[in-house]
mmCIF file of C-alpha atoms in Angstrom:
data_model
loop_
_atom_site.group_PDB
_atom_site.id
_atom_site.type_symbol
_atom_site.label_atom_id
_atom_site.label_comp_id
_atom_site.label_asym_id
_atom_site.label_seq_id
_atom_site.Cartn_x
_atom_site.Cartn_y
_atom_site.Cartn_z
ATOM 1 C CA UNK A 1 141.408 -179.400 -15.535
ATOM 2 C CA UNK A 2 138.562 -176.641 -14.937
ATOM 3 C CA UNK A 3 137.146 -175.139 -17.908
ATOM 4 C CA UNK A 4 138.139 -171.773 -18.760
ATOM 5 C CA UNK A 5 134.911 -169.208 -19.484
ATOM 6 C CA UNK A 6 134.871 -166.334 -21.536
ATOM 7 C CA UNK A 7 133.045 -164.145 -18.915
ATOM 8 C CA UNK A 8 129.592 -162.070 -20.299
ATOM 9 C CA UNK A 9 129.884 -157.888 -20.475
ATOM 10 C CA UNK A 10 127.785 -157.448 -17.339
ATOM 11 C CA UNK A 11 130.433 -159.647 -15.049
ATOM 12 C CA UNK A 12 133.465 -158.151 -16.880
ATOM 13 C CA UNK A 13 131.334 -154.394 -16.199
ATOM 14 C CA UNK A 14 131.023 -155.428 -12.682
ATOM 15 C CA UNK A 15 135.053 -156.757 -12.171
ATOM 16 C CA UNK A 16 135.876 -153.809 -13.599
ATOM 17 C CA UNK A 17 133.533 -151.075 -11.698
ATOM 18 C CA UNK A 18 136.009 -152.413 -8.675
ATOM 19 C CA UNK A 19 138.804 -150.818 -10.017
ATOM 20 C CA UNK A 20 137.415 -147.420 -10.122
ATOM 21 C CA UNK A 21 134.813 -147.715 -6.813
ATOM 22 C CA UNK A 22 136.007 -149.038 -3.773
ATOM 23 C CA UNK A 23 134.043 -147.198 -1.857
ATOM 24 C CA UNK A 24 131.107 -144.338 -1.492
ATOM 25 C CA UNK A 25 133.970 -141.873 -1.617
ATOM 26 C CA UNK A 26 135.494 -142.693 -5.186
ATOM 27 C CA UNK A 27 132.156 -142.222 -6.425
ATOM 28 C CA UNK A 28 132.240 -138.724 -4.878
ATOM 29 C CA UNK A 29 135.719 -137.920 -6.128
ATOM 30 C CA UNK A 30 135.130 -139.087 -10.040
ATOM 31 C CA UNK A 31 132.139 -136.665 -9.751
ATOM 32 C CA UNK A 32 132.941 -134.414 -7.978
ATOM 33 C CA UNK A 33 136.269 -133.956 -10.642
ATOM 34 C CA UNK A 34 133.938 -134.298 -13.900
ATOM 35 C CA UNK A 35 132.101 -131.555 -12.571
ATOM 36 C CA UNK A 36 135.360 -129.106 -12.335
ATOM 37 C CA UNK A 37 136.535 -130.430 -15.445
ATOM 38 C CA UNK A 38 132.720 -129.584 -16.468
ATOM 39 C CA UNK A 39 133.824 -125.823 -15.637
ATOM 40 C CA UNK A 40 131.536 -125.493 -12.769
ATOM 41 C CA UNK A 41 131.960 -122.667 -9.999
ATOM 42 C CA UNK A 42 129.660 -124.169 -7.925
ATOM 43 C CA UNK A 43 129.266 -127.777 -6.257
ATOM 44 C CA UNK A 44 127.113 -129.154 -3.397
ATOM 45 C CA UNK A 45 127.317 -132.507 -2.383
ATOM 46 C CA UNK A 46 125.016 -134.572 -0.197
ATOM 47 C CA UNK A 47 125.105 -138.277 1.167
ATOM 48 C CA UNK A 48 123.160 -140.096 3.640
ATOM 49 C CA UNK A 49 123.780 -143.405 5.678
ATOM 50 C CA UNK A 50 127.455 -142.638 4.776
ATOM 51 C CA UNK A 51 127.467 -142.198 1.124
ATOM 52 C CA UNK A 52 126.115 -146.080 0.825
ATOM 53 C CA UNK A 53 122.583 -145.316 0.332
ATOM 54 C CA UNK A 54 122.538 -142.122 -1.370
ATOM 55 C CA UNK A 55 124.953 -139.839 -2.627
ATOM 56 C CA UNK A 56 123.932 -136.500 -4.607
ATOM 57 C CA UNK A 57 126.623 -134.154 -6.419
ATOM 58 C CA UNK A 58 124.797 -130.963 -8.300
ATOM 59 C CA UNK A 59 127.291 -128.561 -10.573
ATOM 60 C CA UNK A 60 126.406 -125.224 -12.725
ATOM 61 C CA UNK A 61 128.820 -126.954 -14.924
ATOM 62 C CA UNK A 62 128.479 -127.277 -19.060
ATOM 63 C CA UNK A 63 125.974 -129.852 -18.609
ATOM 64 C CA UNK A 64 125.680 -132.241 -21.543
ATOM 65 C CA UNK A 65 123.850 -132.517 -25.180
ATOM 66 C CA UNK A 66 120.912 -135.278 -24.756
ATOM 67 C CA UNK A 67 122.686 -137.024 -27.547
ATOM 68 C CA UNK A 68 125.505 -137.434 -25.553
ATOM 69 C CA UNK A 69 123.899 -138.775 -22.425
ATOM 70 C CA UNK A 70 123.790 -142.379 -23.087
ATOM 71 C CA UNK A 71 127.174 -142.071 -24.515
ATOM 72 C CA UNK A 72 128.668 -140.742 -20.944
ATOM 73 C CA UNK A 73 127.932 -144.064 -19.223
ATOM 74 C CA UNK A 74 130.068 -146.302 -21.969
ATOM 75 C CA UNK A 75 133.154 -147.798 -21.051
ATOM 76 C CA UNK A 76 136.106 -145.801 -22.215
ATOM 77 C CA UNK A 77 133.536 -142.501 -23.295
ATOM 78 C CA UNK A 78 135.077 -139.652 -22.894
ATOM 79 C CA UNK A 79 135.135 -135.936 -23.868
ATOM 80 C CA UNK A 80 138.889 -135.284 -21.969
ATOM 81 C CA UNK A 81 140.765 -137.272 -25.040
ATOM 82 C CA UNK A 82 140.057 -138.460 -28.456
ATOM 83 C CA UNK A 83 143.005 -140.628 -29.614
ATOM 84 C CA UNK A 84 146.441 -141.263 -27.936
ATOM 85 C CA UNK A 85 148.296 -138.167 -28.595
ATOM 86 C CA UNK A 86 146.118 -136.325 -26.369
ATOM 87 C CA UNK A 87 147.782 -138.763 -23.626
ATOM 88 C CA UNK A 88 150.811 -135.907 -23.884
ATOM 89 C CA UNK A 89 149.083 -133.170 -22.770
ATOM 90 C CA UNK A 90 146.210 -133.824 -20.811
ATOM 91 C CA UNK A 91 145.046 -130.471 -18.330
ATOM 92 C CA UNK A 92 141.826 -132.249 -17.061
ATOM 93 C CA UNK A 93 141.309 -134.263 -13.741
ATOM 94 C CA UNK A 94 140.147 -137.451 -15.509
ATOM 95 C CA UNK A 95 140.340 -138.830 -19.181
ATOM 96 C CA UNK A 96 140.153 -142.718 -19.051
ATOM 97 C CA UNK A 97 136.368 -142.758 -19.587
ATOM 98 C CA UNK A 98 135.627 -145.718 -16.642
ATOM 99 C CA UNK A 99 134.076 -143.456 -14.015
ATOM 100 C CA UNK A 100 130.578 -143.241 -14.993
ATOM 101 C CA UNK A 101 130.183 -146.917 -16.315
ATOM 102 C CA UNK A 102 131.895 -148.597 -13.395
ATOM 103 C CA UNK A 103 129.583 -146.292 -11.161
ATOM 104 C CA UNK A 104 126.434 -147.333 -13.354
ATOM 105 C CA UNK A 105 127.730 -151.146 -13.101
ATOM 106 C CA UNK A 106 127.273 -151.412 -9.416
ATOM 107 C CA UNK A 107 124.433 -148.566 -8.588
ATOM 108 C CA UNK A 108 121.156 -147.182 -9.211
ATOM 109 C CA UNK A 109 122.207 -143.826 -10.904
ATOM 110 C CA UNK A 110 119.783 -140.960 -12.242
ATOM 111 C CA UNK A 111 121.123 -138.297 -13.749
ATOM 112 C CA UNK A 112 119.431 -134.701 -14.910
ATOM 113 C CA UNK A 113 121.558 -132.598 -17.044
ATOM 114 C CA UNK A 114 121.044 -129.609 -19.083
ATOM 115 C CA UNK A 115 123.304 -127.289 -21.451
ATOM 116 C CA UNK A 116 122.928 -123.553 -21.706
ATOM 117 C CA UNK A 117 122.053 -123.410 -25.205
ATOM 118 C CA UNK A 118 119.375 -126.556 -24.840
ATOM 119 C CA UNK A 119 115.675 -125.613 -24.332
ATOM 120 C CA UNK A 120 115.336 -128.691 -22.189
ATOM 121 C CA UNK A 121 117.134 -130.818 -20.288
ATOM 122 C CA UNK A 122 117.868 -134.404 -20.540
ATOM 123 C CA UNK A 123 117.431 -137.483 -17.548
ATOM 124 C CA UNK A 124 117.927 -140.833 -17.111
ATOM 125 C CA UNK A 125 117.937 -143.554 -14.736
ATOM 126 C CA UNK A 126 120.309 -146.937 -15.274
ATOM 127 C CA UNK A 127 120.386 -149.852 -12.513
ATOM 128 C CA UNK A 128 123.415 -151.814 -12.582
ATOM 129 C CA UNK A 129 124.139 -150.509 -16.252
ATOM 130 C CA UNK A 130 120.752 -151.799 -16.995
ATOM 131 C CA UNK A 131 118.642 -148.084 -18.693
ATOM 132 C CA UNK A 132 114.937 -147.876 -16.937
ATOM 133 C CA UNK A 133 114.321 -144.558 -17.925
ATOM 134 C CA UNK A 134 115.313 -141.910 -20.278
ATOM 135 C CA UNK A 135 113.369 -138.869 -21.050
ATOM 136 C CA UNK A 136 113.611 -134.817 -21.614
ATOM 137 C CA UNK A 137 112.566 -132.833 -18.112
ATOM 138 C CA UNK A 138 112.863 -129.195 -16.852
ATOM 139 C CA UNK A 139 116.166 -128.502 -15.471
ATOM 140 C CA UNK A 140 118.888 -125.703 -14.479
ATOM 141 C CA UNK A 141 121.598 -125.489 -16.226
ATOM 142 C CA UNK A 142 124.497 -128.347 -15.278
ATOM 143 C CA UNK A 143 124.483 -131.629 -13.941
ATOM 144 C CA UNK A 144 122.791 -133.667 -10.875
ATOM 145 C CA UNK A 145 124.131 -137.232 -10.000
ATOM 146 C CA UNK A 146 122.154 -139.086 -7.438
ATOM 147 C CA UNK A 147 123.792 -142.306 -6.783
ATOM 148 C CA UNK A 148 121.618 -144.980 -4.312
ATOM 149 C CA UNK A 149 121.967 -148.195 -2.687
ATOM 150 C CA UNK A 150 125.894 -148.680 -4.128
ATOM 151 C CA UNK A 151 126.930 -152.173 -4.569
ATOM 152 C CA UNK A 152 123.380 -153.162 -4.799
ATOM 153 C CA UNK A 153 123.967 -156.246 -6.909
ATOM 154 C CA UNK A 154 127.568 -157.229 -5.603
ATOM 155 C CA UNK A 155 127.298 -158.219 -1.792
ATOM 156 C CA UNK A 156 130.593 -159.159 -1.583
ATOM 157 C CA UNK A 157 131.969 -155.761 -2.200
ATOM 158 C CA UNK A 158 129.207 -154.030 0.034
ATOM 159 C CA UNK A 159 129.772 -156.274 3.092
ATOM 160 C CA UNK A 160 133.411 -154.984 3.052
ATOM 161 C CA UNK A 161 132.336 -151.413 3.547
ATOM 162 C CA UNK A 162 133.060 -149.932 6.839
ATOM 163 C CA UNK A 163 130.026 -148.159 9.371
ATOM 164 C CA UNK A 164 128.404 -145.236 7.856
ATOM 165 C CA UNK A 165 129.585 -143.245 9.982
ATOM 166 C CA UNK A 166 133.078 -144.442 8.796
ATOM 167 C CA UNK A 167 132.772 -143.833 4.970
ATOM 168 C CA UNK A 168 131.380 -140.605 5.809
ATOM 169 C CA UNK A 169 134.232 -139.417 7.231
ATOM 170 C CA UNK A 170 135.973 -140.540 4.537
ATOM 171 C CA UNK A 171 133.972 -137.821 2.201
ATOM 172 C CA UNK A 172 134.072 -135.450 4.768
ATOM 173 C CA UNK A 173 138.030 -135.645 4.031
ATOM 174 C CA UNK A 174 137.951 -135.816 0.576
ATOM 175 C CA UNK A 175 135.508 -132.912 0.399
ATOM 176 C CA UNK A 176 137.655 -131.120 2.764
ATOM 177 C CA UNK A 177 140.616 -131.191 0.820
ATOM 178 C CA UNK A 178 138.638 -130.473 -2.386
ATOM 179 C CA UNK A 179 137.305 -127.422 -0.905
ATOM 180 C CA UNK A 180 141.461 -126.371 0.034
ATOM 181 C CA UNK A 181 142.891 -127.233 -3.616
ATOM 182 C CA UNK A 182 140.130 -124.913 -5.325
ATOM 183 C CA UNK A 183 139.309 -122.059 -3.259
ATOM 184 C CA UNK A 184 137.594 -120.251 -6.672
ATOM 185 C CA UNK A 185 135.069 -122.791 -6.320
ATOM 186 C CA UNK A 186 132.287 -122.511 -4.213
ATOM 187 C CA UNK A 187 131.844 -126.198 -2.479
ATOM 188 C CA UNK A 188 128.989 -127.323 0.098
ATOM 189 C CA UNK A 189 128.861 -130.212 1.597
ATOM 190 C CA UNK A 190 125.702 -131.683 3.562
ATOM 191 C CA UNK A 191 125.623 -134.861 5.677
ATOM 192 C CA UNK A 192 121.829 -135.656 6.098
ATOM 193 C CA UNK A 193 120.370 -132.611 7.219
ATOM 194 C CA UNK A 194 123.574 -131.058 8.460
ATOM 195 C CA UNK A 195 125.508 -128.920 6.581
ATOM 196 C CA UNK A 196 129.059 -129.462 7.122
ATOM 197 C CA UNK A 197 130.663 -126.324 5.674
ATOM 198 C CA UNK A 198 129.678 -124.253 2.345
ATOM 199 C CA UNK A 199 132.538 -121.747 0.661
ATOM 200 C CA UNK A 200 131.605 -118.967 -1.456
ATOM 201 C CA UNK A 201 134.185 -119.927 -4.157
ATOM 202 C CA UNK A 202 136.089 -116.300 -4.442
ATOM 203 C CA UNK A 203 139.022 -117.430 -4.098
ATOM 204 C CA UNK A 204 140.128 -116.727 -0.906
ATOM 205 C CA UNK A 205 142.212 -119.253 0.542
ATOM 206 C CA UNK A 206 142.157 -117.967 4.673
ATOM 207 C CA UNK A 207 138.228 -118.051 3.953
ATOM 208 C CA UNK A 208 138.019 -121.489 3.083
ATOM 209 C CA UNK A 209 140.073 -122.137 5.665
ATOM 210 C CA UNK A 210 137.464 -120.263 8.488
ATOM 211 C CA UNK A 211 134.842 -122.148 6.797
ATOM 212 C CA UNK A 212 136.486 -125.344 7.374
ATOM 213 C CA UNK A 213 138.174 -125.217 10.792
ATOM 214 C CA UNK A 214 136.760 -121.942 12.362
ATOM 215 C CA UNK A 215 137.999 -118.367 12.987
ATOM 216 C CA UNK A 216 141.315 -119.366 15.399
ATOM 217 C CA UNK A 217 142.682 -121.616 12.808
ATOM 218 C CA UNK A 218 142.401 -118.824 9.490
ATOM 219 C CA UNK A 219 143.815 -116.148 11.762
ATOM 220 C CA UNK A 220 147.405 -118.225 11.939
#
């Protein structure tokens, strides 16, 4: 009979980043959602090599305390909840507290974040969960993600990924429909160099719409 193992954290971390990110674009959408449940009004989002290699998502949101940076990237760490009666009356986009870990488990993430009330801001770089770096830096108020080289250290998952051109699309969607759902948020998107489409967040509807899919389809 095989043995049974009791697995270490970083394998169960890994297993479980899986459930969260399948691909470039859930790493996207769980950002892309803590920033508007971050309050921002403004989002840009950039990938290259379809979101595989490099993935940035910048918000004017709240930002985050520097004591609370660290904290962010724990499993189950969250700011949406704090015990199970909040599970009746949740309003925000995400509360289970898995985003940022399972991203951290399988990525090299570096994150620069700043409150308004902090003098500095706060950044730090994790591989595969693993902290390199962690100091206090210049920065605008809000929060920048850059996510590179996703499923670095699980080859299995990464050889499963479709052509970058592929999961690109994919964001280009989700971004798309992000863009449609909150027109009072002003959303650009950037593939490379090009920039896809960029709304001025005033909450126009038909103008998201021309920004989108052009003049002909806004004026039906």
């Amino acid at each position: 009979m095989p043995e049974i193992h009791l697995l270490d954290s970083e394998t169960i971390d890994r297993i479980a980043a899986g459930e969260v990110v399948e691909r470039p674009s859930s790493v996207v959408k769980e950002l892309v959602e803590n920033a508007v449940d971050a309050g921002a009004t403004a989002i840009a989002v950039e990938i290259k090599d379809g979101g595989i290699e490099f993935i940035r998502v910048t918000d004017n949101g709240c930002g985050m305390d520097e004591n609370q940076v660290r904290k962010a990237f724990l499993r189950h760490a969250t700011s949406k909840i704090r015990d199970a009666g909040d599970l009746m009356r949740i309003s925000s986009l995400g509360f289970r507290g898995e985003a940022l870990s399972s991203i951290a488990a399988v990525a090299k993430v570096e994150v620069i974040t700043k409150t308004r009330d902090s003098l500095t801001g706060s950044r730090i770089v994790l591989e595969g969960a693993v902290e390199k770096e962690f100091s206090q830096v210049g920065a605008p108020e809000g929060t920048t993600f850059l996510v590179r080289n996703l499923f670095f250290n699980t080859p299995a998952r990464r050889k499963f990924l479709k052509l970058p051109a592929t999961e690109g699309g994919y964001i280009a969607d989700l971004m798309e429909h992000l863009a449609l759902s909150r027109p009072d948020i002003s959303f650009k998107f950037q593939i490379g160099n090009q920039l896809r489409f960029h709304t001025t967040g005033n909450g126009d509807l038909k103008e998201v719409i021309y920004r989108l899919y052009g003049r002909d389809k806004a004026s039906l």
